[in-house]
PDB file of C-alpha atoms in Angstrom:
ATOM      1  CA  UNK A  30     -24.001 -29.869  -9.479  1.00  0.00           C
ATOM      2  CA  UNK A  31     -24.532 -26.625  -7.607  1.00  0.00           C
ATOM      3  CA  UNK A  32     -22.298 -23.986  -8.391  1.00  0.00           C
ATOM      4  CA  UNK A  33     -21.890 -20.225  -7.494  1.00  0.00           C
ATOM      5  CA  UNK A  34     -20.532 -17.460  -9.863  1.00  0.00           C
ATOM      6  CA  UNK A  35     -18.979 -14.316  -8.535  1.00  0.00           C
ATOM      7  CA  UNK A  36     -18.299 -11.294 -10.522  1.00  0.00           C
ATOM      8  CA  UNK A  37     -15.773  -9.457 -11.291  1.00  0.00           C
ATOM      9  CA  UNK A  38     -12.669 -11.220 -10.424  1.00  0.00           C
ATOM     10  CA  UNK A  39     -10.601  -8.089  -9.585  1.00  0.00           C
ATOM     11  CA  UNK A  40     -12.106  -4.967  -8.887  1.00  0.00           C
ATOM     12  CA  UNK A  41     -10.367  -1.474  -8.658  1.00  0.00           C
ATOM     13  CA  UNK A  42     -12.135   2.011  -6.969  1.00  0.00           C
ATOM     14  CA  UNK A  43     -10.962   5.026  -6.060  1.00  0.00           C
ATOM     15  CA  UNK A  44     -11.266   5.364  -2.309  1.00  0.00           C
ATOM     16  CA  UNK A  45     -14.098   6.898  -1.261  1.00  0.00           C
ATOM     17  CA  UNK A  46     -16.178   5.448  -3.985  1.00  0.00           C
ATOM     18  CA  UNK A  47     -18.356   2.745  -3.970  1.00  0.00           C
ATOM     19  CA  UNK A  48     -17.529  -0.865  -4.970  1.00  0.00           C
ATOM     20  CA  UNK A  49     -20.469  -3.713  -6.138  1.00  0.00           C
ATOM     21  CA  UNK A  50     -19.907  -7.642  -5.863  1.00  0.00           C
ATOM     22  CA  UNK A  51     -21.938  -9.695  -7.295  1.00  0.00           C
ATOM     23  CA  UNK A  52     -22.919 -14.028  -7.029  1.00  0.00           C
ATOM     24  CA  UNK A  53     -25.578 -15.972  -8.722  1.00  0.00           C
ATOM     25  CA  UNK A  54     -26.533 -19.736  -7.342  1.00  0.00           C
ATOM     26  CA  UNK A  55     -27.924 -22.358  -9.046  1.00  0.00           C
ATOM     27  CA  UNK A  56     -30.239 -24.682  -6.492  1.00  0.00           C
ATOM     28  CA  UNK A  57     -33.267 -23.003  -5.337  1.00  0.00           C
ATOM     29  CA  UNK A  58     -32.947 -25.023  -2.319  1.00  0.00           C
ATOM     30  CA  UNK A  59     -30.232 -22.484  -1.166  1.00  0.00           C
ATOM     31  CA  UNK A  60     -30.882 -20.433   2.052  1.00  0.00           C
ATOM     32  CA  UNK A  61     -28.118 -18.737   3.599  1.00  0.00           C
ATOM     33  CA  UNK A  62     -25.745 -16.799   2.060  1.00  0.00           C
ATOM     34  CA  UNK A  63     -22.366 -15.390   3.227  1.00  0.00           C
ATOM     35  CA  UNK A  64     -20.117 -12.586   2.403  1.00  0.00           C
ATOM     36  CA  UNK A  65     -15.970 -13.801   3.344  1.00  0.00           C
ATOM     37  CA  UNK A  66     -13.176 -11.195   3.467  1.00  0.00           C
ATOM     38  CA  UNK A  67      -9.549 -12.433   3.075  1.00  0.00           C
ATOM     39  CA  UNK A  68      -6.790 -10.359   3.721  1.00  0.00           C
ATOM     40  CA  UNK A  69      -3.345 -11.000   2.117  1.00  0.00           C
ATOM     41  CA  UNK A  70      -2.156 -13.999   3.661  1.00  0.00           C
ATOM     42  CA  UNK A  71      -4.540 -14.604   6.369  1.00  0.00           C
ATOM     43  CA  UNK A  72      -7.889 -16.007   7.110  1.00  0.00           C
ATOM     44  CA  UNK A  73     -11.025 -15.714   5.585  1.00  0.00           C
ATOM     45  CA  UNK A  74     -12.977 -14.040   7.949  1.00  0.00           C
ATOM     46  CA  UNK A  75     -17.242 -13.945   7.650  1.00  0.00           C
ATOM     47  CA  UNK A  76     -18.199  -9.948   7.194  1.00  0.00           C
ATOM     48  CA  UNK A  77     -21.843 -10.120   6.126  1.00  0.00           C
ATOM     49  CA  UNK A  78     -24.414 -12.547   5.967  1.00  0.00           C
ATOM     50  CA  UNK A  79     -28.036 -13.069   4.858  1.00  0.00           C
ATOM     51  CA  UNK A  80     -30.739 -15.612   5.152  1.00  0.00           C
ATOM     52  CA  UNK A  81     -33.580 -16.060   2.002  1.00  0.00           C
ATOM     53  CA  UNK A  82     -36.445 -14.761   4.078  1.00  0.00           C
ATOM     54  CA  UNK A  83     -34.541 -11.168   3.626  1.00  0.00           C
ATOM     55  CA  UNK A  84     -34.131  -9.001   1.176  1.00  0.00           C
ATOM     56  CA  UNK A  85     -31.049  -6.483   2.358  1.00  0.00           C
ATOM     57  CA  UNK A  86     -29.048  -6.325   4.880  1.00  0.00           C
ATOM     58  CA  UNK A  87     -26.814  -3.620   5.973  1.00  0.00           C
ATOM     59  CA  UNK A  88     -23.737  -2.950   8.650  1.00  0.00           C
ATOM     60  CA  UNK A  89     -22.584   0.166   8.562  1.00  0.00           C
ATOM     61  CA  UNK A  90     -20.576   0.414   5.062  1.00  0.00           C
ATOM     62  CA  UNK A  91     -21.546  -2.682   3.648  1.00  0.00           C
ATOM     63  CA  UNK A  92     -25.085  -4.107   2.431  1.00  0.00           C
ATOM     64  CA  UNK A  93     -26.021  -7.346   1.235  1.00  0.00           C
ATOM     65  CA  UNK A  94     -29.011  -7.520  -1.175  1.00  0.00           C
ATOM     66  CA  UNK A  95     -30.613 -10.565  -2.238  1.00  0.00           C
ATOM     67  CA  UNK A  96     -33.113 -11.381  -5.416  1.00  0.00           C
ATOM     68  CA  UNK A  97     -34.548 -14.463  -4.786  1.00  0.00           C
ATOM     69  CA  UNK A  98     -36.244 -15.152  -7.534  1.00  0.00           C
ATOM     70  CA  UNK A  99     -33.307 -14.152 -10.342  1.00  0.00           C
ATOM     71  CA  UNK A 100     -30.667 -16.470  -8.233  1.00  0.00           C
ATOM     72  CA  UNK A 101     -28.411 -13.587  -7.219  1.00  0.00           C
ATOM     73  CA  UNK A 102     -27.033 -11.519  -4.570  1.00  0.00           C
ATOM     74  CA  UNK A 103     -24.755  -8.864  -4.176  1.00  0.00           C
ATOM     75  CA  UNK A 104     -22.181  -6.983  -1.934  1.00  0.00           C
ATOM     76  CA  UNK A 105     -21.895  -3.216  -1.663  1.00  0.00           C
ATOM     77  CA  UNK A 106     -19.066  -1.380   0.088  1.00  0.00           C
ATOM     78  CA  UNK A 107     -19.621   2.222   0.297  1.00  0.00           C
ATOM     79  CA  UNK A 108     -17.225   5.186   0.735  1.00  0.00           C
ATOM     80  CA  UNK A 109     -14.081   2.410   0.602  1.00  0.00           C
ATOM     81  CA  UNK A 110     -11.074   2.919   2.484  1.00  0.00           C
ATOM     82  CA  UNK A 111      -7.434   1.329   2.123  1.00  0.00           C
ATOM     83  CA  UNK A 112      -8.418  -1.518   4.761  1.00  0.00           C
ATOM     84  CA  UNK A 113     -10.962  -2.858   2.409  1.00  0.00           C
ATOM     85  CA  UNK A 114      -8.812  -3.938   0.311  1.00  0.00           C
ATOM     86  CA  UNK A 115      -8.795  -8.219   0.166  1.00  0.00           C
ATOM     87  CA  UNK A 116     -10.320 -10.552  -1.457  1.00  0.00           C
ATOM     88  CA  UNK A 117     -13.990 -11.047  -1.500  1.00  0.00           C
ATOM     89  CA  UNK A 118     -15.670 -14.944  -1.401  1.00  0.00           C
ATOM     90  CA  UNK A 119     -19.935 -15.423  -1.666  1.00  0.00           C
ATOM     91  CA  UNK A 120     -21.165 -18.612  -0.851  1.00  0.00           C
ATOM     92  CA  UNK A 121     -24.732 -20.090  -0.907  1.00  0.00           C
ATOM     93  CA  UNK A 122     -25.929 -23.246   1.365  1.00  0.00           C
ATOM     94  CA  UNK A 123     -26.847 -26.243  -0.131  1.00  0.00           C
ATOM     95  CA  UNK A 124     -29.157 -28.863   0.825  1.00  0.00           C
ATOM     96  CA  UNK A 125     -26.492 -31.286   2.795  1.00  0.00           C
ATOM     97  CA  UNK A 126     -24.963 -28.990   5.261  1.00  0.00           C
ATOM     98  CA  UNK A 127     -22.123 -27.637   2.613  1.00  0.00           C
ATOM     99  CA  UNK A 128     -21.508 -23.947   1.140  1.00  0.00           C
ATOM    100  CA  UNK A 129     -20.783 -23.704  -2.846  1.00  0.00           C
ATOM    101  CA  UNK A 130     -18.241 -20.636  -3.217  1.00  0.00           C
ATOM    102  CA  UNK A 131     -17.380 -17.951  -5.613  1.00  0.00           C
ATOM    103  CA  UNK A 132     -14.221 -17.645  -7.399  1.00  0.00           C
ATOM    104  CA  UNK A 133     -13.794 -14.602  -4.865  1.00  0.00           C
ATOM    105  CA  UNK A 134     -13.066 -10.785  -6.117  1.00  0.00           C
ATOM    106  CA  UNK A 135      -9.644  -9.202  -5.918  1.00  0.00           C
ATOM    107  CA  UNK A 136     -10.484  -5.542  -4.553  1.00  0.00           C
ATOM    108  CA  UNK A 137      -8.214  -2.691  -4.928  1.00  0.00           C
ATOM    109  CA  UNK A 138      -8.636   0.510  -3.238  1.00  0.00           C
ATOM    110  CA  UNK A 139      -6.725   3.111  -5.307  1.00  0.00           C
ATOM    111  CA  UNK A 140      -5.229   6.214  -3.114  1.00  0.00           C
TER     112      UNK A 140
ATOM    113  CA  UNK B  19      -9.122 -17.434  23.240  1.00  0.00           C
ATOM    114  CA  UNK B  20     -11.547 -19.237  21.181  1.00  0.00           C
ATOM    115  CA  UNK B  21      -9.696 -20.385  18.017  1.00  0.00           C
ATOM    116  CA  UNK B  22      -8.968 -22.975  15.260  1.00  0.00           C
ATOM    117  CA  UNK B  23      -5.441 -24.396  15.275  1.00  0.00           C
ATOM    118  CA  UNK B  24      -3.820 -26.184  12.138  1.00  0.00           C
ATOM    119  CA  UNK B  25      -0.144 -27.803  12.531  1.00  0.00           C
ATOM    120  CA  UNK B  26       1.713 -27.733  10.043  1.00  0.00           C
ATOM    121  CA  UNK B  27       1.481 -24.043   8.916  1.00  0.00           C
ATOM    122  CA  UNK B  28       4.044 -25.044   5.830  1.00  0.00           C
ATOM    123  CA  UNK B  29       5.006 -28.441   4.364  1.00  0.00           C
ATOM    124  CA  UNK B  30       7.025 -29.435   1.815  1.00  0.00           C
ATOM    125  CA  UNK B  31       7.111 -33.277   0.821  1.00  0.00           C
ATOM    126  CA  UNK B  32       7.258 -35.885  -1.750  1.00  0.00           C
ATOM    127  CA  UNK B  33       5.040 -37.550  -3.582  1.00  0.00           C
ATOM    128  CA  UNK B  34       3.860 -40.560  -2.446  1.00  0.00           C
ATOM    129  CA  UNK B  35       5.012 -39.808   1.504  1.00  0.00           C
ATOM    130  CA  UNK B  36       2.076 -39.652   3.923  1.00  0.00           C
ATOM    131  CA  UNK B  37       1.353 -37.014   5.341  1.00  0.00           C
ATOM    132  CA  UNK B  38      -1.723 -35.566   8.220  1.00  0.00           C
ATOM    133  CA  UNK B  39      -2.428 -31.567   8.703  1.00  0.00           C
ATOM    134  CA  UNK B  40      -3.654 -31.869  12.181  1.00  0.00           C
ATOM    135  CA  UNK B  41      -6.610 -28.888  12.966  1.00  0.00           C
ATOM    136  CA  UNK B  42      -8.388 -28.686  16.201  1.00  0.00           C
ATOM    137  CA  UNK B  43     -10.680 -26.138  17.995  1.00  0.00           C
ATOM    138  CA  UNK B  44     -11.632 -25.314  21.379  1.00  0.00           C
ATOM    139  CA  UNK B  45     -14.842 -23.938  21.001  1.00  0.00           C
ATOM    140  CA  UNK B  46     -16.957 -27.134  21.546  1.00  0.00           C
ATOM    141  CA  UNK B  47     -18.040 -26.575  17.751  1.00  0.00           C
ATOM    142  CA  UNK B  48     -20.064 -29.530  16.222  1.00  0.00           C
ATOM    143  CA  UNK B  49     -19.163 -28.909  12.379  1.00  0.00           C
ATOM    144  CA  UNK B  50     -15.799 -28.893  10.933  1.00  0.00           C
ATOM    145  CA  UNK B  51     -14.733 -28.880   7.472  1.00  0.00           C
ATOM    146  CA  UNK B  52     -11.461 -28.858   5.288  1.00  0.00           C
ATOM    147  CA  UNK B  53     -11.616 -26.413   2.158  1.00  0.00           C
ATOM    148  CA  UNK B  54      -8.218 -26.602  -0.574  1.00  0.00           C
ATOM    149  CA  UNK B  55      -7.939 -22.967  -1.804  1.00  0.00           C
ATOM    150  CA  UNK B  56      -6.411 -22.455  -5.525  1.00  0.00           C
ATOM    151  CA  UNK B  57      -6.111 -19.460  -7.458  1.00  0.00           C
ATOM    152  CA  UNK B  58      -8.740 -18.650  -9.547  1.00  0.00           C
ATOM    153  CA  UNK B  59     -11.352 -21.604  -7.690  1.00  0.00           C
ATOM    154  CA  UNK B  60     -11.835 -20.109  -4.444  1.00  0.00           C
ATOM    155  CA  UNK B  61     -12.575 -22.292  -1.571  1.00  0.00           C
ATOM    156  CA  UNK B  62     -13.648 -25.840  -2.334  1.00  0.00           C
ATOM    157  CA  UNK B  63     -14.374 -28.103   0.354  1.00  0.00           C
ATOM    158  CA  UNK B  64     -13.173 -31.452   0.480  1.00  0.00           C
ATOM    159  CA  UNK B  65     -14.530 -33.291   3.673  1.00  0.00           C
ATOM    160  CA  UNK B  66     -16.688 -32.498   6.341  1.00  0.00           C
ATOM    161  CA  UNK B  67     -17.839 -33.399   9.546  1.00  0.00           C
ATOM    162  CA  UNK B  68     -21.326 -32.699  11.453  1.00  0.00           C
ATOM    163  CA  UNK B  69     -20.270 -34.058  14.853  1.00  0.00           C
ATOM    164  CA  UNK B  70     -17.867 -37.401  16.265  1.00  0.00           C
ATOM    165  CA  UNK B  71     -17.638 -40.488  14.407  1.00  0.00           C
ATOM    166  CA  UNK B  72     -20.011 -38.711  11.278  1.00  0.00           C
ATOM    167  CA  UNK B  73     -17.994 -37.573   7.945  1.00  0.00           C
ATOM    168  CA  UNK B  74     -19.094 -36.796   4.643  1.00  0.00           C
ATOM    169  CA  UNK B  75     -17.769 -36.235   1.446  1.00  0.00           C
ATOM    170  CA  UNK B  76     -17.074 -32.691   0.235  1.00  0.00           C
ATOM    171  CA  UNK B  77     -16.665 -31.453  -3.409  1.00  0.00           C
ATOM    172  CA  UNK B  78     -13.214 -32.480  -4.088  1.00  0.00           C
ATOM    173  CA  UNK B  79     -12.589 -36.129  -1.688  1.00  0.00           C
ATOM    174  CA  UNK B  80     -10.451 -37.741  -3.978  1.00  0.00           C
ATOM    175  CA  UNK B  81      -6.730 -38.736  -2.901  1.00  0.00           C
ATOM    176  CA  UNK B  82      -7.767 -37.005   1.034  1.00  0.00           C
ATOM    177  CA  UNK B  83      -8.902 -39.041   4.049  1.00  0.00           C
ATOM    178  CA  UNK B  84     -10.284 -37.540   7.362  1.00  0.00           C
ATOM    179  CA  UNK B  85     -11.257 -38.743  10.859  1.00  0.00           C
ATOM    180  CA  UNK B  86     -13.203 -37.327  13.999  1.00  0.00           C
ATOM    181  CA  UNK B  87     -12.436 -39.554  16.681  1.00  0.00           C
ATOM    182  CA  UNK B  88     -13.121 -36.536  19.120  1.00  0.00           C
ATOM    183  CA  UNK B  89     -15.101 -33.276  18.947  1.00  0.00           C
ATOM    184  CA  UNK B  90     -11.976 -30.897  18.780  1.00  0.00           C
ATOM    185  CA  UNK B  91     -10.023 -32.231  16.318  1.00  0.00           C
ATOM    186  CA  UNK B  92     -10.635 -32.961  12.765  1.00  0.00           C
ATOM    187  CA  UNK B  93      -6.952 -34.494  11.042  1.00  0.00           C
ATOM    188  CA  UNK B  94      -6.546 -34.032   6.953  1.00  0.00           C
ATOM    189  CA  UNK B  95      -4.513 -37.282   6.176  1.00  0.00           C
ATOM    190  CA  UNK B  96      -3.073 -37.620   2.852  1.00  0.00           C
ATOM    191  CA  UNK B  97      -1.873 -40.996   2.538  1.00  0.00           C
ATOM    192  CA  UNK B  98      -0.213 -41.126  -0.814  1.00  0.00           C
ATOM    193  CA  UNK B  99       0.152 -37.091  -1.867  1.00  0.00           C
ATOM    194  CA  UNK B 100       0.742 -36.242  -5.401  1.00  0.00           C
ATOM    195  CA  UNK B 101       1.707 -32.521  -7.128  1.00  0.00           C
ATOM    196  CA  UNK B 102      -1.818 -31.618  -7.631  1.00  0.00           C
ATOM    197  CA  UNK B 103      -2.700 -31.578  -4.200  1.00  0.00           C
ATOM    198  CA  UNK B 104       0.007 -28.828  -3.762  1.00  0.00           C
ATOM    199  CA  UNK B 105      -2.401 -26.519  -2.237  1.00  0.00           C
ATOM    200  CA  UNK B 106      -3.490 -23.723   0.071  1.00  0.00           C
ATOM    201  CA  UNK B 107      -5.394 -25.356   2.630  1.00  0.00           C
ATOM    202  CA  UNK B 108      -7.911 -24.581   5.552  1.00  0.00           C
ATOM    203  CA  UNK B 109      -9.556 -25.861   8.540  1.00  0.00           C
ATOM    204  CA  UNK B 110     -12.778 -24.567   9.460  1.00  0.00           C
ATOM    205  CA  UNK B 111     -15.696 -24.828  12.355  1.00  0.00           C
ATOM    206  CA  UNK B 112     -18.496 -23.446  13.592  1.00  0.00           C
ATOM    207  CA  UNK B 113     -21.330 -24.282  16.435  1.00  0.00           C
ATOM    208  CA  UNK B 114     -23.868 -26.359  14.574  1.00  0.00           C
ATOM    209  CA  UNK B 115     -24.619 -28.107  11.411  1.00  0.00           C
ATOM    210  CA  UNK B 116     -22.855 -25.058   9.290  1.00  0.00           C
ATOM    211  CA  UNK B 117     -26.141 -23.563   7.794  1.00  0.00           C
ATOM    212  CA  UNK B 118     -26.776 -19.828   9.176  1.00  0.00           C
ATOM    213  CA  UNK B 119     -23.388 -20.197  11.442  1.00  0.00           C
ATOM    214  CA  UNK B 120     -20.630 -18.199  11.080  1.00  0.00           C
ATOM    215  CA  UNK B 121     -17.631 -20.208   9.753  1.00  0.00           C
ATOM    216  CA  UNK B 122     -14.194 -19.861  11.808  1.00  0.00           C
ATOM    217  CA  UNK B 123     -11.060 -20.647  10.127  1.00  0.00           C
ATOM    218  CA  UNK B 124      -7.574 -21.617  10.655  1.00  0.00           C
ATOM    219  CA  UNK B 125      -4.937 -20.106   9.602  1.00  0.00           C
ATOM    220  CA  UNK B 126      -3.874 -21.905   6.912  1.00  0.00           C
ATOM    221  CA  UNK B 127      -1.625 -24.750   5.719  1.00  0.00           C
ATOM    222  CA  UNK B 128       0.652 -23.931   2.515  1.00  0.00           C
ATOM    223  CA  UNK B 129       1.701 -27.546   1.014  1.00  0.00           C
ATOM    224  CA  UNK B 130       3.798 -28.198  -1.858  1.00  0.00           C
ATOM    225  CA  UNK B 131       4.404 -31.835  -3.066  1.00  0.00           C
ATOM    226  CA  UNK B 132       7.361 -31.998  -5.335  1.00  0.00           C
TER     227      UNK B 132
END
């Protein structure tokens, strides 16, 4: 079946610097594909998001980039701060009206 | 304020006692969806449903049942619960058939079935 793989599972910066996220699909047939953040012990919470007829898509600190034709996308957080710190879930669409999700990525802003 | 509601927030049972995780929004959303979160396996979804009366099967049905008798609420019933569905789990809607709309979560039901 369709699956999603997100990469790394935990990821530690130094604040300030920059941190990369990155999800590969499997069906073709996927169109839509969202960046979740989840703070510790709450919600996940939509961030990002970014459709297959673009290729990047930035707000403010964070950029989504998509490469169609390799299967994978990625999130980049620049000049990090304490408050990013979460955890990070992809997703792609499928066919039937579902999302596939990543793993998600632990991310750890170091002082 | 626009929100999704789940009741309980924690449960602790035995196996074999049913149990429903009620969730309901009151944004008029058409889509609503239950996801089990686990460490290490992120969200998985296990039933969802695209508007009244219409459910479908998620990723991980097995051992769950659902119902949408009316637009705003979308019960998790877990008729005979067993230790493996001790879980983290989540409610979610959003406006439309899901693709391209932003997802809107509860806040969460922590269940542990001794």
């Amino acid at each position: 079946g369709e699956n999603v793989e997100q990469h790394p599972s935990t990821l530690s910066v130094q604040e300030g610097d920059s941190a990369v996220i990155k999800c590969t699909y499997s069906d073709s047939a996927s169109n839509y594909f969202p960046w979740y953040k989840q703070e510790l012990g709450k919600r996940p919470q939509l961030i990002i998001d970014i459709r297959s007829n673009v290729g990047e898509k930035k707000d403010q600190r964070i950029a989504v980039t998509l490469n169609k034709t390799a299967k994978h996308f990625s999130l980049h957080i620049t000049e990090t701060q304490p408050e990013d710190s979460a955890v990070y879930f992809c997703a792609a669409s499928t066919s039937n009206y579902q999302l596939i999700w990543g793993a998600g990525t632990k991310l750890i802003i170091k002082p | 304020e626009a929100q999704v509601t789940q009741n309980p927030r924690y449960l602790i049972t035995v196996t074999g006692k049913k149990l429903t995780v009620t969730c309901s929004q009151n944004m008029n959303h058409e889509y609503m969806s239950w996801y089990r979160q686990d460490p290490g396996l992120g969200l998985r979804q296990i039933y969802y449903s695209m508007n009244v009366e219409v459910t479908d099967k998620g990723d991980v049905p097995e051992g769950y049942k659902v119902s949408r008798k009316e637009k705003r609420n979308f019960p998790l019933i877990l008729e005979s619960p067993s230790p493996n569905q001790t879980s983290l789990y989540f409610c979610a809607s959003s406006l439309s058939t899901g693709l391209g709309e932003t997802q809107y979560f509860g806040p969460g039901t922590r269940l542990l079935v001794l």
